PDB file of C-alpha atoms in Angstrom:
ATOM      1  CA  MET A   1     -53.327   2.386 -15.344  1.00 50.00           C
ATOM      2  CA  ALA A   2     -49.344   1.642 -14.902  1.00 53.00           C
ATOM      3  CA  THR A   3     -47.267   4.402 -14.802  1.00 53.00           C
ATOM      4  CA  PRO A   4     -44.752   4.416 -17.611  1.00 54.00           C
ATOM      5  CA  ARG A   5     -41.224   4.004 -16.794  1.00 55.00           C
ATOM      6  CA  PRO A   6     -38.616   6.494 -17.803  1.00 52.00           C
ATOM      7  CA  SER A   7     -36.619   5.969 -20.902  1.00 52.00           C
ATOM      8  CA  PRO A   8     -32.816   6.123 -20.307  1.00 50.00           C
ATOM      9  CA  ALA A   9     -32.894   9.461 -21.778  1.00 51.00           C
ATOM     10  CA  ALA A  10     -35.145  11.057 -19.379  1.00 49.00           C
ATOM     11  CA  VAL A  11     -33.078   9.395 -16.175  1.00 53.00           C
ATOM     12  CA  GLU A  12     -31.187  12.517 -14.417  1.00 59.00           C
ATOM     13  CA  GLN A  13     -27.759  11.989 -14.214  1.00 58.00           C
ATOM     14  CA  PRO A  14     -26.179  13.031 -10.876  1.00 65.00           C
ATOM     15  CA  ASP A  15     -24.019  16.036 -10.525  1.00 70.00           C
ATOM     16  CA  LEU A  16     -20.279  14.773 -10.302  1.00 67.00           C
ATOM     17  CA  PRO A  17     -17.138  16.089  -9.387  1.00 75.00           C
ATOM     18  CA  ASP A  18     -14.903  16.454 -12.256  1.00 77.00           C
ATOM     19  CA  HIS A  19     -12.555  13.943 -10.804  1.00 78.00           C
ATOM     20  CA  VAL A  20     -14.869  11.446 -10.027  1.00 81.00           C
ATOM     21  CA  GLU A  21     -16.393  11.445 -13.386  1.00 81.00           C
ATOM     22  CA  VAL A  22     -12.979  11.567 -15.189  1.00 76.00           C
ATOM     23  CA  VAL A  23     -12.141   7.928 -12.856  1.00 77.00           C
ATOM     24  CA  ARG A  24     -15.540   6.605 -13.707  1.00 81.00           C
ATOM     25  CA  ARG A  25     -15.116   7.001 -17.222  1.00 79.00           C
ATOM     26  CA  PHE A  26     -11.631   5.482 -17.391  1.00 73.00           C
ATOM     27  CA  ASN A  27     -13.036   2.589 -15.552  1.00 77.00           C
ATOM     28  CA  ARG A  28     -15.706   1.986 -18.328  1.00 79.00           C
ATOM     29  CA  SER A  29     -13.461   2.504 -21.181  1.00 76.00           C
ATOM     30  CA  TYR A  30     -10.606   0.598 -19.436  1.00 67.00           C
ATOM     31  CA  THR A  31     -12.376  -2.438 -18.524  1.00 72.00           C
ATOM     32  CA  GLN A  32     -13.999  -2.807 -21.965  1.00 73.00           C
ATOM     33  CA  ARG A  33     -10.937  -2.729 -23.787  1.00 74.00           C
ATOM     34  CA  ILE A  34      -8.553  -5.146 -21.698  1.00 71.00           C
ATOM     35  CA  GLY A  35     -11.334  -7.934 -21.657  1.00 68.00           C
ATOM     36  CA  VAL A  36     -12.972  -7.537 -18.262  1.00 70.00           C
ATOM     37  CA  LEU A  37     -16.450  -7.962 -19.621  1.00 68.00           C
ATOM     38  CA  GLU A  38     -15.630 -11.435 -21.514  1.00 73.00           C
ATOM     39  CA  GLU A  39     -16.771 -14.347 -19.724  1.00 76.00           C
ATOM     40  CA  SER A  40     -13.238 -15.917 -20.553  1.00 80.00           C
ATOM     41  CA  PHE A  41     -10.508 -13.404 -19.781  1.00 78.00           C
ATOM     42  CA  LEU A  42      -8.329 -13.603 -22.676  1.00 80.00           C
ATOM     43  CA  GLY A  43      -9.470 -16.338 -24.041  1.00 84.00           C
ATOM     44  CA  LEU A  44      -8.079 -18.681 -21.107  1.00 82.00           C
ATOM     45  CA  GLY A  45     -11.449 -20.339 -20.140  1.00 85.00           C
ATOM     46  CA  MET A  46     -11.760 -18.561 -17.078  1.00 88.00           C
ATOM     47  CA  PRO A  47     -13.223 -15.244 -15.795  1.00 88.00           C
ATOM     48  CA  LEU A  48     -11.102 -12.114 -14.897  1.00 86.00           C
ATOM     49  CA  GLY A  49     -10.942 -13.000 -10.663  1.00 89.00           C
ATOM     50  CA  THR A  50      -9.829 -16.468 -11.405  1.00 91.00           C
ATOM     51  CA  ALA A  51      -7.036 -15.331 -13.674  1.00 91.00           C
ATOM     52  CA  ARG A  52      -6.075 -12.416 -11.595  1.00 91.00           C
ATOM     53  CA  LEU A  53      -5.466 -15.083  -8.805  1.00 93.00           C
ATOM     54  CA  LEU A  54      -3.780 -17.545 -11.009  1.00 94.00           C
ATOM     55  CA  TYR A  55      -1.159 -14.545 -11.918  1.00 93.00           C
ATOM     56  CA  GLU A  56      -0.920 -13.528  -8.249  1.00 92.00           C
ATOM     57  CA  ILE A  57       0.117 -17.009  -7.149  1.00 94.00           C
ATOM     58  CA  GLY A  58       2.493 -17.280 -10.031  1.00 93.00           C
ATOM     59  CA  ALA A  59       4.186 -14.184  -9.253  1.00 91.00           C
ATOM     60  CA  GLU A  60       4.438 -14.662  -5.503  1.00 88.00           C
ATOM     61  CA  PRO A  61       3.360 -17.831  -4.353  1.00 87.00           C
ATOM     62  CA  GLY A  62       2.307 -17.687  -0.385  1.00 87.00           C
ATOM     63  CA  THR A  63      -0.087 -18.663   1.951  1.00 91.00           C
ATOM     64  CA  THR A  64      -3.845 -18.293   1.725  1.00 92.00           C
ATOM     65  CA  ARG A  65      -3.554 -15.376   4.480  1.00 89.00           C
ATOM     66  CA  ASP A  66      -1.019 -13.431   2.179  1.00 87.00           C
ATOM     67  CA  LEU A  67      -3.424 -13.915  -0.830  1.00 91.00           C
ATOM     68  CA  ARG A  68      -6.305 -12.360   0.888  1.00 89.00           C
ATOM     69  CA  ALA A  69      -4.056  -9.365   2.107  1.00 83.00           C
ATOM     70  CA  ARG A  70      -2.774  -8.626  -1.044  1.00 85.00           C
ATOM     71  CA  LEU A  71      -5.832  -8.735  -3.036  1.00 87.00           C
ATOM     72  CA  HIS A  72      -8.237  -7.630  -0.339  1.00 83.00           C
ATOM     73  CA  LEU A  73     -10.521 -10.725  -0.641  1.00 87.00           C
ATOM     74  CA  ASP A  74     -12.721 -12.419   1.958  1.00 88.00           C
ATOM     75  CA  SER A  75     -11.920 -15.718   2.761  1.00 89.00           C
ATOM     76  CA  GLY A  76     -15.005 -17.295   1.360  1.00 91.00           C
ATOM     77  CA  TYR A  77     -14.551 -15.734  -2.103  1.00 92.00           C
ATOM     78  CA  LEU A  78     -10.816 -16.989  -2.135  1.00 93.00           C
ATOM     79  CA  SER A  79     -11.912 -20.403  -1.172  1.00 93.00           C
ATOM     80  CA  ARG A  80     -13.871 -20.474  -3.989  1.00 94.00           C
ATOM     81  CA  LEU A  81     -11.565 -19.209  -6.423  1.00 93.00           C
ATOM     82  CA  LEU A  82      -8.775 -21.497  -5.130  1.00 94.00           C
ATOM     83  CA  ARG A  83     -11.352 -24.615  -5.782  1.00 94.00           C
ATOM     84  CA  ARG A  84     -11.816 -24.020  -9.402  1.00 94.00           C
ATOM     85  CA  LEU A  85      -7.860 -23.375  -9.684  1.00 94.00           C
ATOM     86  CA  GLU A  86      -7.597 -26.745  -8.066  1.00 94.00           C
ATOM     87  CA  ALA A  87     -10.154 -28.772 -10.006  1.00 94.00           C
ATOM     88  CA  ASP A  88      -8.553 -27.332 -13.385  1.00 93.00           C
ATOM     89  CA  ALA A  89      -5.420 -28.782 -11.135  1.00 95.00           C
ATOM     90  CA  LEU A  90      -3.576 -25.441 -11.792  1.00 95.00           C
ATOM     91  CA  VAL A  91      -2.709 -24.550  -8.307  1.00 94.00           C
ATOM     92  CA  VAL A  92      -2.057 -27.059  -5.138  1.00 93.00           C
ATOM     93  CA  VAL A  93      -3.006 -26.085  -1.687  1.00 91.00           C
ATOM     94  CA  GLY A  94      -1.377 -27.527   1.308  1.00 90.00           C
ATOM     95  CA  PRO A  95      -0.032 -27.088   4.959  1.00 89.00           C
ATOM     96  CA  ASP A  96       2.859 -24.094   4.826  1.00 84.00           C
ATOM     97  CA  PRO A  97       6.142 -25.809   6.262  1.00 85.00           C
ATOM     98  CA  ASP A  98       6.765 -22.684   8.209  1.00 79.00           C
ATOM     99  CA  ASP A  99       3.421 -22.735  10.129  1.00 81.00           C
ATOM    100  CA  ARG A 100       1.247 -25.846   9.474  1.00 79.00           C
ATOM    101  CA  ARG A 101      -1.851 -23.898  10.868  1.00 83.00           C
ATOM    102  CA  ARG A 102      -1.824 -22.250   7.432  1.00 86.00           C
ATOM    103  CA  ARG A 103      -2.207 -23.295   3.940  1.00 90.00           C
ATOM    104  CA  ARG A 104       0.410 -22.569   1.411  1.00 92.00           C
ATOM    105  CA  VAL A 105      -0.979 -22.206  -2.363  1.00 93.00           C
ATOM    106  CA  GLU A 106       1.693 -22.864  -5.276  1.00 93.00           C
ATOM    107  CA  LEU A 107       1.094 -23.472  -8.949  1.00 96.00           C
ATOM    108  CA  THR A 108       1.436 -27.112 -10.290  1.00 96.00           C
ATOM    109  CA  PRO A 109       3.254 -27.723 -13.925  1.00 96.00           C
ATOM    110  CA  ALA A 110       0.213 -26.998 -15.543  1.00 96.00           C
ATOM    111  CA  GLY A 111      -0.508 -24.046 -13.485  1.00 95.00           C
ATOM    112  CA  ARG A 112       3.104 -22.530 -14.467  1.00 95.00           C
ATOM    113  CA  ARG A 113       1.985 -23.103 -18.521  1.00 96.00           C
ATOM    114  CA  ALA A 114      -1.462 -21.273 -17.876  1.00 95.00           C
ATOM    115  CA  TRP A 115       0.468 -18.555 -16.113  1.00 94.00           C
ATOM    116  CA  ALA A 116       3.243 -18.144 -18.633  1.00 95.00           C
ATOM    117  CA  GLU A 117       0.330 -18.156 -21.390  1.00 94.00           C
ATOM    118  CA  LEU A 118      -1.583 -15.529 -19.180  1.00 92.00           C
ATOM    119  CA  GLU A 119       1.672 -13.701 -19.240  1.00 92.00           C
ATOM    120  CA  ARG A 120       1.970 -13.740 -23.064  1.00 94.00           C
ATOM    121  CA  ARG A 121      -1.804 -12.641 -23.779  1.00 91.00           C
ATOM    122  CA  SER A 122      -1.775  -9.871 -21.617  1.00 89.00           C
ATOM    123  CA  ALA A 123       1.225  -8.468 -22.634  1.00 91.00           C
ATOM    124  CA  GLU A 124      -0.157  -9.066 -26.407  1.00 91.00           C
ATOM    125  CA  ARG A 125      -3.282  -7.369 -25.511  1.00 89.00           C
ATOM    126  CA  ALA A 126      -1.373  -4.310 -23.685  1.00 89.00           C
ATOM    127  CA  GLU A 127       0.772  -4.140 -27.223  1.00 92.00           C
ATOM    128  CA  TYR A 128      -2.321  -3.944 -29.245  1.00 89.00           C
ATOM    129  CA  LEU A 129      -4.035  -1.548 -27.418  1.00 89.00           C
ATOM    130  CA  VAL A 130      -0.856   0.901 -27.982  1.00 91.00           C
ATOM    131  CA  ALA A 131       0.065   0.049 -31.115  1.00 93.00           C
ATOM    132  CA  PRO A 132      -1.806   2.920 -33.132  1.00 94.00           C
ATOM    133  CA  LEU A 133      -0.041   5.434 -31.009  1.00 93.00           C
ATOM    134  CA  THR A 134       3.039   7.328 -32.011  1.00 95.00           C
ATOM    135  CA  GLY A 135       6.370   6.625 -29.598  1.00 93.00           C
ATOM    136  CA  ARG A 136       5.947  10.181 -28.106  1.00 95.00           C
ATOM    137  CA  GLN A 137       2.210   9.342 -27.303  1.00 95.00           C
ATOM    138  CA  ARG A 138       2.853   6.083 -25.795  1.00 93.00           C
ATOM    139  CA  ALA A 139       5.323   7.636 -23.382  1.00 94.00           C
ATOM    140  CA  ARG A 140       2.885  10.009 -22.454  1.00 94.00           C
ATOM    141  CA  LEU A 141       0.658   7.307 -21.685  1.00 92.00           C
ATOM    142  CA  ALA A 142       2.941   5.162 -19.765  1.00 93.00           C
ATOM    143  CA  ALA A 143       3.756   8.414 -17.888  1.00 92.00           C
ATOM    144  CA  ALA A 144       0.326   9.172 -16.819  1.00 91.00           C
ATOM    145  CA  LEU A 145      -0.530   5.554 -16.140  1.00 90.00           C
ATOM    146  CA  ALA A 146       2.348   5.390 -13.744  1.00 89.00           C
ATOM    147  CA  GLU A 147       1.310   8.405 -12.116  1.00 87.00           C
ATOM    148  CA  ALA A 148      -2.511   7.159 -11.874  1.00 88.00           C
ATOM    149  CA  ASP A 149      -1.490   3.859 -10.456  1.00 86.00           C
ATOM    150  CA  LEU A 150       0.467   5.378  -7.801  1.00 85.00           C
ATOM    151  CA  LEU A 151      -2.171   7.893  -6.391  1.00 85.00           C
ATOM    152  CA  VAL A 152      -4.929   5.327  -6.706  1.00 84.00           C
ATOM    153  CA  ARG A 153      -2.710   2.593  -4.617  1.00 83.00           C
ATOM    154  CA  ALA A 154      -2.054   5.958  -2.224  1.00 83.00           C
ATOM    155  CA  ALA A 155      -5.653   6.565  -2.167  1.00 83.00           C
ATOM    156  CA  THR A 156      -6.135   3.129  -1.198  1.00 85.00           C
ATOM    157  CA  VAL A 157      -3.383   2.369   1.676  1.00 90.00           C
ATOM    158  CA  ARG A 158      -4.759   1.070   4.712  1.00 90.00           C
ATOM    159  CA  ILE A 159      -3.174   2.786   7.732  1.00 95.00           C
ATOM    160  CA  GLU A 160      -4.234   0.367  10.676  1.00 95.00           C
ATOM    161  CA  GLU A 161      -2.741   0.408  14.654  1.00 97.00           C
ATOM    162  CA  VAL A 162      -0.773  -2.800  15.342  1.00 96.00           C
ATOM    163  CA  ASP A 163       1.570  -4.210  17.945  1.00 96.00           C
ATOM    164  CA  PRO A 164       4.611  -2.351  17.809  1.00 96.00           C
ATOM    165  CA  ALA A 165       6.539  -5.646  18.584  1.00 94.00           C
ATOM    166  CA  GLY A 166       4.332  -7.416  16.109  1.00 93.00           C
ATOM    167  CA  ALA A 167       5.606  -8.886  12.608  1.00 91.00           C
ATOM    168  CA  ALA A 168       3.928  -6.199  10.706  1.00 92.00           C
ATOM    169  CA  ALA A 169       5.252  -3.574  12.758  1.00 95.00           C
ATOM    170  CA  LEU A 170       9.174  -4.794  12.943  1.00 94.00           C
ATOM    171  CA  ALA A 171       8.855  -5.853   9.181  1.00 93.00           C
ATOM    172  CA  ALA A 172       8.304  -1.927   8.239  1.00 95.00           C
ATOM    173  CA  VAL A 173      10.750  -0.850  11.129  1.00 94.00           C
ATOM    174  CA  ARG A 174      13.596  -2.947   9.451  1.00 94.00           C
ATOM    175  CA  SER A 175      13.086  -1.496   6.111  1.00 93.00           C
ATOM    176  CA  TYR A 176      13.184   1.865   8.153  1.00 94.00           C
ATOM    177  CA  VAL A 177      16.458   0.923   9.845  1.00 91.00           C
ATOM    178  CA  ALA A 178      18.268  -0.217   6.364  1.00 93.00           C
ATOM    179  CA  GLU A 179      17.374   2.981   4.779  1.00 92.00           C
ATOM    180  CA  LEU A 180      18.875   5.080   7.576  1.00 92.00           C
ATOM    181  CA  ASP A 181      21.540   2.775   7.571  1.00 91.00           C
ATOM    182  CA  GLU A 182      22.406   3.462   3.834  1.00 92.00           C
ATOM    183  CA  ARG A 183      21.625   7.286   3.560  1.00 91.00           C
ATOM    184  CA  PHE A 184      23.076   8.359   6.997  1.00 92.00           C
ATOM    185  CA  PRO A 185      27.011   9.227   6.068  1.00 87.00           C
ATOM    186  CA  ARG A 186      28.385   7.146   9.082  1.00 86.00           C
ATOM    187  CA  GLY A 187      25.503   4.626   8.675  1.00 85.00           C
ATOM    188  CA  PHE A 188      23.039   3.742  11.400  1.00 88.00           C
ATOM    189  CA  GLU A 189      23.688   1.137  14.139  1.00 83.00           C
ATOM    190  CA  VAL A 190      20.272  -0.238  15.975  1.00 78.00           C
ATOM    191  CA  GLY A 191      19.953  -2.967  18.401  1.00 75.00           C
ATOM    192  CA  ASP A 192      16.954  -5.016  20.079  1.00 81.00           C
ATOM    193  CA  LEU A 193      14.032  -3.326  17.603  1.00 86.00           C
ATOM    194  CA  THR A 194      11.691  -4.173  20.448  1.00 85.00           C
ATOM    195  CA  ALA A 195      13.167  -2.192  22.916  1.00 84.00           C
ATOM    196  CA  GLY A 196      11.127   0.454  24.155  1.00 85.00           C
ATOM    197  CA  THR A 197       8.025  -0.529  22.044  1.00 91.00           C
ATOM    198  CA  GLU A 198       6.288  -0.787  25.330  1.00 94.00           C
ATOM    199  CA  ARG A 199       5.799   3.162  25.043  1.00 95.00           C
ATOM    200  CA  LEU A 200       4.435   2.780  21.565  1.00 96.00           C
ATOM    201  CA  ARG A 201       1.565   0.953  23.095  1.00 94.00           C
ATOM    202  CA  ARG A 202      -1.742   1.882  24.386  1.00 94.00           C
ATOM    203  CA  PRO A 203      -2.687   3.396  26.940  1.00 92.00           C
ATOM    204  CA  ASP A 204       0.316   5.453  26.581  1.00 93.00           C
ATOM    205  CA  GLY A 205       1.532   5.322  22.804  1.00 96.00           C
ATOM    206  CA  ALA A 206       0.630   3.812  19.771  1.00 97.00           C
ATOM    207  CA  PHE A 207       2.192   2.430  16.426  1.00 98.00           C
ATOM    208  CA  MET A 208       0.675   2.495  12.785  1.00 97.00           C
ATOM    209  CA  VAL A 209       1.883   0.787   9.747  1.00 97.00           C
ATOM    210  CA  ALA A 210       0.281   1.887   6.332  1.00 95.00           C
ATOM    211  CA  THR A 211       0.017  -1.142   3.803  1.00 91.00           C
ATOM    212  CA  SER A 212      -0.880  -1.730   0.313  1.00 87.00           C
ATOM    213  CA  ASP A 213      -1.535  -5.299  -1.203  1.00 80.00           C
ATOM    214  CA  GLY A 214      -0.386  -6.590   2.308  1.00 79.00           C
ATOM    215  CA  VAL A 215       3.218  -5.122   2.064  1.00 86.00           C
ATOM    216  CA  PRO A 216       4.179  -2.060   4.367  1.00 91.00           C
ATOM    217  CA  ALA A 217       4.533   1.068   2.616  1.00 93.00           C
ATOM    218  CA  ALA A 218       4.777   3.459   5.638  1.00 95.00           C
ATOM    219  CA  CYS A 219       5.068   3.680   9.715  1.00 97.00           C
ATOM    220  CA  GLY A 220       5.426   5.527  12.716  1.00 97.00           C
ATOM    221  CA  GLY A 221       4.303   5.848  16.016  1.00 97.00           C
ATOM    222  CA  VAL A 222       3.600   8.215  19.048  1.00 98.00           C
ATOM    223  CA  GLN A 223       5.099   7.762  22.666  1.00 97.00           C
ATOM    224  CA  PRO A 224       4.621   9.932  25.733  1.00 97.00           C
ATOM    225  CA  LEU A 225       7.262  12.960  26.566  1.00 96.00           C
ATOM    226  CA  GLY A 226       5.291  14.297  29.546  1.00 92.00           C
ATOM    227  CA  GLY A 227       3.376  17.480  30.084  1.00 93.00           C
ATOM    228  CA  GLY A 228       0.990  16.897  27.696  1.00 95.00           C
ATOM    229  CA  VAL A 229       3.621  16.667  24.798  1.00 97.00           C
ATOM    230  CA  GLY A 230       3.624  13.634  22.607  1.00 97.00           C
ATOM    231  CA  GLU A 231       6.732  12.517  20.194  1.00 98.00           C
ATOM    232  CA  ILE A 232       6.232  10.810  17.118  1.00 98.00           C
ATOM    233  CA  LYS A 233       9.058   7.809  16.362  1.00 96.00           C
ATOM    234  CA  ARG A 234      10.045   5.794  13.808  1.00 95.00           C
ATOM    235  CA  MET A 235       8.025   7.437  11.022  1.00 95.00           C
ATOM    236  CA  TRP A 236       9.148   6.331   7.424  1.00 95.00           C
ATOM    237  CA  VAL A 237       7.752   6.022   3.666  1.00 94.00           C
ATOM    238  CA  HIS A 238       8.814   3.569   1.552  1.00 93.00           C
ATOM    239  CA  PRO A 239      11.001   5.442  -1.049  1.00 90.00           C
ATOM    240  CA  GLY A 240       8.609   4.244  -3.784  1.00 87.00           C
ATOM    241  CA  TRP A 241       5.720   5.826  -2.321  1.00 87.00           C
ATOM    242  CA  ARG A 242       7.544   9.286  -1.603  1.00 83.00           C
ATOM    243  CA  GLY A 243       5.733  12.268  -3.892  1.00 81.00           C
ATOM    244  CA  ALA A 244       2.057  10.586  -3.761  1.00 85.00           C
ATOM    245  CA  GLY A 245       1.275  12.279  -0.319  1.00 89.00           C
ATOM    246  CA  LEU A 246       1.161   9.459   1.659  1.00 92.00           C
ATOM    247  CA  GLY A 247       3.747  10.924   4.255  1.00 93.00           C
ATOM    248  CA  SER A 248       1.928  13.808   4.878  1.00 94.00           C
ATOM    249  CA  ARG A 249      -1.229  11.658   5.308  1.00 94.00           C
ATOM    250  CA  LEU A 250       0.591   9.163   7.849  1.00 96.00           C
ATOM    251  CA  LEU A 251       1.860  12.653   9.776  1.00 97.00           C
ATOM    252  CA  ARG A 252      -1.589  13.924   9.907  1.00 96.00           C
ATOM    253  CA  HIS A 253      -2.752  10.595  11.151  1.00 97.00           C
ATOM    254  CA  LEU A 254      -0.229  10.703  13.892  1.00 98.00           C
ATOM    255  CA  GLU A 255      -1.023  13.939  15.086  1.00 98.00           C
ATOM    256  CA  GLY A 256      -4.813  12.597  15.337  1.00 97.00           C
ATOM    257  CA  VAL A 257      -3.826   9.951  17.145  1.00 97.00           C
ATOM    258  CA  ALA A 258      -1.668  12.059  19.435  1.00 97.00           C
ATOM    259  CA  ARG A 259      -4.619  14.037  20.332  1.00 96.00           C
ATOM    260  CA  ASP A 260      -6.774  10.995  21.008  1.00 96.00           C
ATOM    261  CA  LEU A 261      -4.011   9.964  23.421  1.00 96.00           C
ATOM    262  CA  GLY A 262      -4.689  13.108  25.436  1.00 96.00           C
ATOM    263  CA  HIS A 263      -1.450  15.320  24.156  1.00 97.00           C
ATOM    264  CA  SER A 264      -1.490  18.946  23.220  1.00 97.00           C
ATOM    265  CA  ALA A 265       1.418  19.270  20.872  1.00 97.00           C
ATOM    266  CA  VAL A 266       3.956  16.723  19.371  1.00 98.00           C
ATOM    267  CA  ARG A 267       7.671  16.854  18.891  1.00 98.00           C
ATOM    268  CA  LEU A 268       9.793  14.749  16.849  1.00 98.00           C
ATOM    269  CA  ASP A 269      13.686  14.534  15.623  1.00 97.00           C
ATOM    270  CA  THR A 270      15.425  13.798  12.207  1.00 96.00           C
ATOM    271  CA  HIS A 271      18.638  13.689  10.537  1.00 94.00           C
ATOM    272  CA  GLY A 272      19.797  16.605   8.172  1.00 92.00           C
ATOM    273  CA  SER A 273      20.227  14.039   5.009  1.00 93.00           C
ATOM    274  CA  LEU A 274      16.619  13.228   5.404  1.00 93.00           C
ATOM    275  CA  THR A 275      15.772  16.120   3.210  1.00 93.00           C
ATOM    276  CA  GLU A 276      12.228  15.078   2.236  1.00 92.00           C
ATOM    277  CA  ALA A 277      11.232  14.674   5.636  1.00 93.00           C
ATOM    278  CA  VAL A 278      12.663  17.955   7.049  1.00 95.00           C
ATOM    279  CA  GLY A 279      10.584  19.607   4.036  1.00 95.00           C
ATOM    280  CA  MET A 280       7.388  17.746   4.940  1.00 95.00           C
ATOM    281  CA  TYR A 281       7.759  18.772   8.639  1.00 97.00           C
ATOM    282  CA  ARG A 282       8.032  22.668   7.848  1.00 96.00           C
ATOM    283  CA  ARG A 283       5.349  22.281   5.282  1.00 96.00           C
ATOM    284  CA  ALA A 284       3.112  20.754   7.989  1.00 96.00           C
ATOM    285  CA  GLY A 285       3.399  23.388  10.244  1.00 96.00           C
ATOM    286  CA  TYR A 286       6.278  22.225  12.444  1.00 97.00           C
ATOM    287  CA  ARG A 287       8.811  24.723  13.858  1.00 97.00           C
ATOM    288  CA  GLU A 288      12.305  23.976  14.705  1.00 97.00           C
ATOM    289  CA  ILE A 289      12.951  23.875  18.359  1.00 97.00           C
ATOM    290  CA  GLU A 290      16.535  23.486  20.487  1.00 97.00           C
ATOM    291  CA  ARG A 291      17.550  19.952  21.177  1.00 97.00           C
ATOM    292  CA  TYR A 292      15.264  18.087  23.477  1.00 96.00           C
ATOM    293  CA  ASN A 293      16.952  14.659  23.722  1.00 95.00           C
ATOM    294  CA  ASP A 294      20.292  12.569  23.703  1.00 94.00           C
ATOM    295  CA  ASN A 295      19.599  10.995  20.276  1.00 92.00           C
ATOM    296  CA  PRO A 296      23.107  10.843  18.676  1.00 92.00           C
ATOM    297  CA  TYR A 297      21.618  10.646  15.176  1.00 92.00           C
ATOM    298  CA  ALA A 298      19.306  13.862  15.435  1.00 94.00           C
ATOM    299  CA  GLU A 299      20.113  16.944  13.862  1.00 95.00           C
ATOM    300  CA  HIS A 300      16.849  18.641  13.291  1.00 96.00           C
ATOM    301  CA  PHE A 301      14.469  19.122  16.070  1.00 98.00           C
ATOM    302  CA  PHE A 302      10.433  20.043  15.643  1.00 98.00           C
ATOM    303  CA  ALA A 303       7.531  20.889  17.399  1.00 98.00           C
ATOM    304  CA  LYS A 304       3.884  21.644  16.657  1.00 98.00           C
ATOM    305  CA  GLY A 305       0.784  22.481  18.861  1.00 97.00           C
ATOM    306  CA  LEU A 306      -2.349  20.473  18.208  1.00 95.00           C
ATOM    307  CA  HIS A 307      -4.921  22.641  18.113  1.00 80.00           C
TER     308      HIS A 307
END
């Protein structure tokens, strides 16, 4: 005699932390209401994945590598989506003029019309969703979703070790230098950005870049000072990410890297105008010390033991 299958009501639900259940409930509710479950997303005749790729290409054309990085897609799945868009004459894929080993993806005229229609229908769906709310409720919803978006993206930021003289590192460092030049009262002058990067490369040091959707969000490295002491250098967090905890997460990561490199303590310096950084270092247990280098831009010097 076959064993009866339990009814759905009899299946035990696992005990989940409150924050996990809230995220899952929001995902179920939101995906149902924005049309993700429909075979034809927003009535456009294509599923969500294809529509999402079409939007990304229209918003910022680029290479297939760029698209994979921004959308976190594997190459096989991306190729299948692109073939569908090509078959519908919505995109054209060809050699990148800057590097013919890469493939560049752009919208066709029909693709630009489809992209505009996608934008229009997406805006209409969003407006329909919030229409029953009062002005005050809409403001609360916008603020809550902006905060949720920032925190979800912060949780999924990828911190990876890179070549300190490579393209990813230099893109982040250029943003870091540009911000210093803007915020320092007398500006910030820097020469060759690759100078001294050999000390930020293993076995002596390491350099990290945090990315979100393929775009640098933060960076920082560790180099040796001698005597079991490492120095954290070029630490930067994009202004749009501040307040999401990314700086603290990167700092802890760099401390872990310093331990792996054999250091028992770390030091760093910073300028007084970078008040967010000064506050973060103090909260992270760094103590102020006397000047230990000849950096003309440094005004605060910190140290921390790595226990």
